[in-house]
Coordinates of C-alpha atoms and ligand atoms in Angstrom, one line a residue:
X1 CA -16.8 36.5 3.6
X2 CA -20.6 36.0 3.1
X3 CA -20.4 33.0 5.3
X4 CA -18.6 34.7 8.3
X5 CA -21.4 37.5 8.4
X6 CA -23.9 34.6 8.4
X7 CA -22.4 32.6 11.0
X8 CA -21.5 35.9 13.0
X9 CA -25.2 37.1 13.3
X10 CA -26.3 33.4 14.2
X11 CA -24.1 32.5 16.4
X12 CA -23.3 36.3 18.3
X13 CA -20.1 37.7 19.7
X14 CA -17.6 34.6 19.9
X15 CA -18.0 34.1 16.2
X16 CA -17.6 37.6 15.0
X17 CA -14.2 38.1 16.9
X18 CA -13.3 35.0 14.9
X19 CA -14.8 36.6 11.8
X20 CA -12.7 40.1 12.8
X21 CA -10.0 37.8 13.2
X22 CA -9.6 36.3 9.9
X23 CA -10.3 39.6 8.0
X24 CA -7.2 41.1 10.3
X25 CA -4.9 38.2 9.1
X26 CA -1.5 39.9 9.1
X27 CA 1.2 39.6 6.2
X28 CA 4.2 37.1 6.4
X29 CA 6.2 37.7 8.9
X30 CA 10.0 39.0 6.9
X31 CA 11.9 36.6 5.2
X32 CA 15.3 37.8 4.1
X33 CA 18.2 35.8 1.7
X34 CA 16.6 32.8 -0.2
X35 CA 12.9 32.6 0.7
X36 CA 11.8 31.6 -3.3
X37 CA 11.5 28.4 -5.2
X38 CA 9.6 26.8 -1.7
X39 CA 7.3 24.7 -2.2
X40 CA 5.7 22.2 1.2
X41 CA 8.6 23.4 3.4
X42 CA 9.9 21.5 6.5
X43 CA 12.0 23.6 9.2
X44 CA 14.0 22.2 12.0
X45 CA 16.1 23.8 14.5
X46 CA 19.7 22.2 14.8
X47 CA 21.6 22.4 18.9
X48 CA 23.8 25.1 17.4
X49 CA 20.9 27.1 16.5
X50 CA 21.1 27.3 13.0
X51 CA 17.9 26.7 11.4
X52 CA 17.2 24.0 8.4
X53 CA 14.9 24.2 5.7
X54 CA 14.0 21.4 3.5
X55 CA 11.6 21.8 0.2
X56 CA 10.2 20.2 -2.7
X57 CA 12.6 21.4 -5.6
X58 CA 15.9 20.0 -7.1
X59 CA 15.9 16.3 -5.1
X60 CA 14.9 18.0 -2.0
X61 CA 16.7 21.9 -1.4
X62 CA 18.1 22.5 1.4
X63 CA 19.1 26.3 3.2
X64 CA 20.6 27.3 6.7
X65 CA 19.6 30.5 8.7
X66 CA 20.6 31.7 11.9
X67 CA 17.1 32.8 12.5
X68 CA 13.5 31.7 11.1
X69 CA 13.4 35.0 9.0
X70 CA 16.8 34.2 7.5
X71 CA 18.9 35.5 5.8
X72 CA 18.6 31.9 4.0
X73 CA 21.1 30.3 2.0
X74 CA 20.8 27.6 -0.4
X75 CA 23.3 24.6 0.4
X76 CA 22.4 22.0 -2.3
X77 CA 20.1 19.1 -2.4
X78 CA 19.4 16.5 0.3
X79 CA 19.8 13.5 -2.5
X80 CA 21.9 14.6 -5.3
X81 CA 21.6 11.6 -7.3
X82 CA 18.1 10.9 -6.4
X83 CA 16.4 8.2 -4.4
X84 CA 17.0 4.6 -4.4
X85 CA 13.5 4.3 -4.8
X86 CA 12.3 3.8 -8.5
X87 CA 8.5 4.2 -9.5
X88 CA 8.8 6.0 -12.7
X89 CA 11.6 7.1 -14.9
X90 CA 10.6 10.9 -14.5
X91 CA 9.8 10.9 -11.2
X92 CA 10.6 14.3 -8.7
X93 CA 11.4 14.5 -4.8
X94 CA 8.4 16.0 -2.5
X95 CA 7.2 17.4 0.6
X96 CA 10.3 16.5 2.6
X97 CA 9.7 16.3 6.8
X98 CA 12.5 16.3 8.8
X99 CA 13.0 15.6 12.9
X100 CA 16.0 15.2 15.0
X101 CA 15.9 11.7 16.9
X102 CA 18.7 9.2 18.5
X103 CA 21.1 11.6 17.8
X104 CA 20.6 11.9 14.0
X105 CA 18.1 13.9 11.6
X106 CA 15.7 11.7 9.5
X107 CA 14.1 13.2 6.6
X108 CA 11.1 11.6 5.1
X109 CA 10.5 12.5 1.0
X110 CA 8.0 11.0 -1.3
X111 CA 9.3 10.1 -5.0
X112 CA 6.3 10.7 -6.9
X113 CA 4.7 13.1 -10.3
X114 CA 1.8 15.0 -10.8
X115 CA -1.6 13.1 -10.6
X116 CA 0.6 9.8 -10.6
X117 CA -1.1 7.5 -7.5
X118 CA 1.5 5.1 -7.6
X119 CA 4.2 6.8 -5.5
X120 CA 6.0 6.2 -2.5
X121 CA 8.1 7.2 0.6
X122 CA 11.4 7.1 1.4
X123 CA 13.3 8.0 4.1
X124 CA 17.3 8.9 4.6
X125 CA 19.2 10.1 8.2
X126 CA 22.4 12.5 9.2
X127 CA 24.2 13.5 12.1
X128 CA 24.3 17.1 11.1
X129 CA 21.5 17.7 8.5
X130 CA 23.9 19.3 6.4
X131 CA 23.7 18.9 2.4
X132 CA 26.5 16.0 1.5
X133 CA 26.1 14.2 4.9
X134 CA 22.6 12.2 3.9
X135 CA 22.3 8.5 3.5
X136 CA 19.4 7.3 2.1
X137 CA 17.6 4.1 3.4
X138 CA 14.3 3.8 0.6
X139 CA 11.3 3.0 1.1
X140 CA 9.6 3.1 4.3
X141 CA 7.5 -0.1 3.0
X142 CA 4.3 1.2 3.7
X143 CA 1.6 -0.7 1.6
X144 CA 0.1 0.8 -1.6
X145 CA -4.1 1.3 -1.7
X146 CA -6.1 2.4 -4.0
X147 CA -7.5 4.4 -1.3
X148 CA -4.4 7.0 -0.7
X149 CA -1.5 8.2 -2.6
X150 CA 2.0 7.5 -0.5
X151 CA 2.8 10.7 0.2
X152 CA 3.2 13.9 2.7
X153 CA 4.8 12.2 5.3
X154 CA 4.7 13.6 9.2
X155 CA 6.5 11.9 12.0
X156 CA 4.8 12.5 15.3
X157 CA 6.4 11.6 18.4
X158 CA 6.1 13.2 22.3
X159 CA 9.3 11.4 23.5
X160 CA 12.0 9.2 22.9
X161 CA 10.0 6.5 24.9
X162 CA 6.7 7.5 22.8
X163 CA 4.8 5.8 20.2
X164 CA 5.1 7.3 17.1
X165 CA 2.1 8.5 14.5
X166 CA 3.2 8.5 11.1
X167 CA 0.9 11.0 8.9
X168 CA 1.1 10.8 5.4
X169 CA -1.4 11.0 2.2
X170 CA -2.9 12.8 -0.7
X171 CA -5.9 13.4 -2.7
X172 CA -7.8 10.1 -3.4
X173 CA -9.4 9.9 0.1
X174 CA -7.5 11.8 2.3
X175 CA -5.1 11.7 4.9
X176 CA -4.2 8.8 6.7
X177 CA -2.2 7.3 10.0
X178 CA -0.4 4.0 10.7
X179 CA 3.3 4.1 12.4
X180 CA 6.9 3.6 12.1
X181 CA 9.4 0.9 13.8
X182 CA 10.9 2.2 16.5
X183 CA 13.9 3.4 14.2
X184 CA 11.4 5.5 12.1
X185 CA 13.2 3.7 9.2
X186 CA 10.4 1.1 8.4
X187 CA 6.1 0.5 8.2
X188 CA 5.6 -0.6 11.4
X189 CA 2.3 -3.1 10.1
X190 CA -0.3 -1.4 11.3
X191 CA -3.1 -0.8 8.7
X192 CA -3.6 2.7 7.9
X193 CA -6.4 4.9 8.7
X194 CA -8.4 7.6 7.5
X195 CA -8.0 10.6 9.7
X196 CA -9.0 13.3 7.1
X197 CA -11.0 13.6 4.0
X198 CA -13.2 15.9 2.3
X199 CA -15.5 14.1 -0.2
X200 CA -16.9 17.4 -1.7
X201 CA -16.2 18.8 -5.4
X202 CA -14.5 21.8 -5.5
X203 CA -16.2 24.5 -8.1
X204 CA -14.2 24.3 -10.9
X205 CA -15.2 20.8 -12.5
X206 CA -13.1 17.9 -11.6
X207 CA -12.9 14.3 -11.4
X208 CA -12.3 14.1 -7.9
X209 CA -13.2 15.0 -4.6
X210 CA -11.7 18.2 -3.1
X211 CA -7.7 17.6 -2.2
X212 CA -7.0 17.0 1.4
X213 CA -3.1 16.7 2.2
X214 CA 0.2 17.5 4.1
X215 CA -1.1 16.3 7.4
X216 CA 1.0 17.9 10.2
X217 CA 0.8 17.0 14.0
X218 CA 1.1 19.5 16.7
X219 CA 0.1 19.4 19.9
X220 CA -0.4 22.2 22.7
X221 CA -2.1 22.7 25.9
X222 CA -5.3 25.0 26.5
X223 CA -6.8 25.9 29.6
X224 CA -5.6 22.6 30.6
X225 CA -6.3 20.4 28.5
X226 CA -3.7 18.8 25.6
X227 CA -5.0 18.7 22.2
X228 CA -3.7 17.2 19.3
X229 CA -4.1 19.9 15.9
X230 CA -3.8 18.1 12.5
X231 CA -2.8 21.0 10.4
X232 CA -3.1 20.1 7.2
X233 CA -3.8 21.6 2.9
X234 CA -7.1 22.0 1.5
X235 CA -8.0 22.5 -2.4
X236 CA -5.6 23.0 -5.2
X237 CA -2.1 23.4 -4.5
X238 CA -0.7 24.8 -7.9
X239 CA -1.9 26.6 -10.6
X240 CA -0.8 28.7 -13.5
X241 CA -1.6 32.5 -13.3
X242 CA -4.2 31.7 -16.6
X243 CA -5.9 28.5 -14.6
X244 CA -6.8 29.6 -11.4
X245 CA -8.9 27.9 -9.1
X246 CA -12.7 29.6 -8.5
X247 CA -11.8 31.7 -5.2
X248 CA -11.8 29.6 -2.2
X249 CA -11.1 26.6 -4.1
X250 CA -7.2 27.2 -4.3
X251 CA -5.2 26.0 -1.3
X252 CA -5.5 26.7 2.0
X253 CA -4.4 25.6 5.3
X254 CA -6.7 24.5 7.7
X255 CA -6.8 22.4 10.9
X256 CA -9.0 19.8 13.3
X257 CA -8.0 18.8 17.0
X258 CA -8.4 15.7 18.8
X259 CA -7.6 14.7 22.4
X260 CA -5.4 11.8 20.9
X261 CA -2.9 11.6 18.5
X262 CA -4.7 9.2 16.6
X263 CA -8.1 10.9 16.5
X264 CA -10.7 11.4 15.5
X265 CA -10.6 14.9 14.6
X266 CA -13.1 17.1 14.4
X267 CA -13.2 21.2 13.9
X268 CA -14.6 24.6 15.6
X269 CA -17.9 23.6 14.8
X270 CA -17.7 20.0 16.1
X271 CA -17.8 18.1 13.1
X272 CA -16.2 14.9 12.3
X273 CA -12.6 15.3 9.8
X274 CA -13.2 12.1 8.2
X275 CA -16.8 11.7 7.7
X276 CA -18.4 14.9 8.0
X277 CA -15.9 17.2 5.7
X278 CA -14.9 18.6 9.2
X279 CA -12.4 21.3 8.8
X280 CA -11.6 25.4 10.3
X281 CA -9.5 27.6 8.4
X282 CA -6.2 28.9 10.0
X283 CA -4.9 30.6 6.6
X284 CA -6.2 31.3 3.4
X285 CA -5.7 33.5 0.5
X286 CA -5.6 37.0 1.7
X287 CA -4.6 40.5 0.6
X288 CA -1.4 39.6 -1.7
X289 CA -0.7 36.1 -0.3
X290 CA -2.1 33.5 -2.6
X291 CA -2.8 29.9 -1.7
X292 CA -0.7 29.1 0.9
X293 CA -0.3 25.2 2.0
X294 CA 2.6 22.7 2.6
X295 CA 2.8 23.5 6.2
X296 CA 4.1 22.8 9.4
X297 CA 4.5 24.3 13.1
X298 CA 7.4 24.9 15.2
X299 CA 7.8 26.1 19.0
X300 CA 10.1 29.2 18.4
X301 CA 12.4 28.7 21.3
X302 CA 13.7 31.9 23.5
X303 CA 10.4 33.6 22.7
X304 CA 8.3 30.2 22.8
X305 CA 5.7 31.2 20.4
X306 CA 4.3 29.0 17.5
X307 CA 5.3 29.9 14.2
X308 CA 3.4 28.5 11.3
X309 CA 4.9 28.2 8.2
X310 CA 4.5 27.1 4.9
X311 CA 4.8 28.2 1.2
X312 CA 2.6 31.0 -1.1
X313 CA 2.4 33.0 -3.9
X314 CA 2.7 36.8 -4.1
X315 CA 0.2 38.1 -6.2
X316 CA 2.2 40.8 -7.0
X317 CA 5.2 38.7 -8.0
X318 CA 3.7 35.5 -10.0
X319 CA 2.1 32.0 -9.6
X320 CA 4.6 30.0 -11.3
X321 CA 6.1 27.3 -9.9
X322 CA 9.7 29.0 -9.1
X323 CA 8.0 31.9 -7.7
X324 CA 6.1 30.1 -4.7
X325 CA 8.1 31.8 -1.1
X326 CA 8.5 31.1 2.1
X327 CA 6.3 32.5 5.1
X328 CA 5.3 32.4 8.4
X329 CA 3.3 33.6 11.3
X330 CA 2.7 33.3 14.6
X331 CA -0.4 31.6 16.1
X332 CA -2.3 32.0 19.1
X333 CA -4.2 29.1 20.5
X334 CA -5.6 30.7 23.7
X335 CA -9.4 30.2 22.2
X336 CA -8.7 26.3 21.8
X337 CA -7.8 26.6 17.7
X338 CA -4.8 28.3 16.3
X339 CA -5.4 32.1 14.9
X340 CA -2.5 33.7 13.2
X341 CA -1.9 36.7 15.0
X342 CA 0.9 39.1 14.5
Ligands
LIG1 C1 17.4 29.5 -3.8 O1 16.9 28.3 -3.3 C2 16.3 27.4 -4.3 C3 15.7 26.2 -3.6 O2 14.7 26.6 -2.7 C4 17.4 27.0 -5.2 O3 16.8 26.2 -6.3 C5 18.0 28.2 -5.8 O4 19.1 27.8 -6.6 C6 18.5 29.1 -4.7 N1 19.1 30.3 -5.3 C7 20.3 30.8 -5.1 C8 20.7 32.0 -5.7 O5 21.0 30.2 -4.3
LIG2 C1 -14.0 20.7 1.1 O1 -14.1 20.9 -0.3 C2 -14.9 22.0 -0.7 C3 -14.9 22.0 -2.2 O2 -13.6 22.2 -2.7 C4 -14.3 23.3 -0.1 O3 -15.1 24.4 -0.4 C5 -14.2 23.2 1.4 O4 -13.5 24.3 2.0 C6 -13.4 22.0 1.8 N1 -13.4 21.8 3.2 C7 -12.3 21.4 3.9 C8 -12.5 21.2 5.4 O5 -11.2 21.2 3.4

């Protein structure tokens, strides 16, 4: 809050609007039937128009709704016997992202644990999206580093035609890009690259830099010109109502745009997203939402506007683990960055 005043009186008019803005930042938009237990939530809309939602809980949960506020129902998991993929006995399903391509859905998941930089990707396809209709193919293949942490994938494609941009990475140092085969089942060899990190300490003492994650590719036009917004998760992603992060240090969505889909990114204020710490809030903590992160974007169609969504805590209801909902809100992108409006 401090920080905005600053910036407003330095900078003038264009920055306090911004500043009003954020301290406007509406609720959720309604979520009705099943909108708990979410945690880094993928949505697609299937022909039929039902709606799919994918999240991190139970080898990958997966609900229908005939519209983005639901009602939701829970139809099972996406991989009831788990993954193929075997990096460590008690290993858990994350941070699934799902897109509809050559007919078929394809649903990336990382296989992973808490803290545990050994993990990996995996990726499994069906015609219908439907729980009982997936068939997993493993791992992607993409190379391990000491660098990143194989996971938080993001499949980013214009066309059928397109090249695609394959996001993905955690923690360590940052977010990174390389791409798929032309099937999206396999590393297509290209090295990866940094496209985000922040190499600050957050508050609280820690062992490592300030976790930057869930990369997610968007791209819309403004005034003309196409930009390419990586949305992604800044700070600490889960914590127990008596270990909370210092305020501002819990997670948080934020975003930087580039002109290619490959970068670089920078934010508002022009700085680099790699290099520089780069980095503009879209959504933070605010009134009773707490920490929300694992996002993504989707075009609304009929009333074509951009809904972010994403999970959070209720401070009123809890911060465990189970008690993390689903939410959303529209964005408006007519200044060049994304401001969730109502
Ligand atoms: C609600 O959805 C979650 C997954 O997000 C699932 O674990 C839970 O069983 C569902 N609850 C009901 C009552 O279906
Ligand atoms: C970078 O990390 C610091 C310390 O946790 C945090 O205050 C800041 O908001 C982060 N910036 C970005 C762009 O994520």
């Amino acid at each position: 809050m401090l920080n905005l005043r600053v910036s407003a009186t330095v900078l003038g008019l264009i920055v306090s609007s911004t500043a009003l803005s954020i301290l406007q930042t509406p609720p959720p938009e309604p979520c009705t039937g099943n909108c708990t237990f979410i945690h880094d939530p993928s949505v697609v809309r299937r022909s039929d128009g039902t709606w799919l939602r994918f999240s991190t809980i139970g080898n990958i949960a997966i609900a229908t709704a005939p519209a983005l506020t639901g009602p939701w129902t829970y139809q099972g998991a996406l991989l009831p016997q788990g993954s193929t993929i075997r990096v460590r006995d008690d290993q858990e399903l994350w941070a699934p992202d799902v897109f509809f391509a050559n007919d078929q859905f394809y649903a990336y998941y990382s296989v992973s644990k808490s803290g545990f930089q050994g993990s990996d990707i995996g990726v499994a396809t069906s015609k219908t999206g439907d729980a009982g209709t997936w068939t997993d193919h493993g791992s992607v293949g993409v190379p391990k580093s000491a660098d990143y942490n194989v996971i938080d994938a993001n499949l980013f494609r214009e066309c059928d035609t397109c090249d695609n941009v394959w996001t993905f990475g955690s923690a360590w140092k940052g977010v990174y890009q390389t791409s798929l085969t032309k099937d999206y089942l396999k590393w297509g060899g290209e090295i990866p690259r940094q496209v985000l990190y922040n190499s600050s300490y957050p508050l609280k003492p820690q062992t490592f830099p300030s976790i930057t994650e869930g990369g997610f590719l968007f791209w819309w036009a403004v005034g003309g010109t196409k930009y390419y917004y990586n949305f992604f998760s800044s700070g600490a992603c889960c914590n127990a109502a008596d270990d909370l992060q210092a305020p501002g240090d819990e997670y948080k969505i934020m975003v930087c745009r580039a002109t290619s889909p490959t970068g670089p990114f920078t934010d508002a204020d022009g700085k680099n997203c790699a290099s520089e710490n780069g980095g503009t809030l879209v959504l933070g903590s605010h009134g009773n939402v707490y920490a929300p992160g694992g996002q993504g974007v989707i075009v609304e169609p009929g009333v074509n506007r951009v809904a972010l969504y994403y999970h959070y805590a209720d401070r009123s209801i809890g911060y465990a683990f189970d008690q993390f909902l689903f939410g959303f809100n529209y964005l408006d992108f007519s200044s060049g960055w994304p401001v969730v409006t109502s």
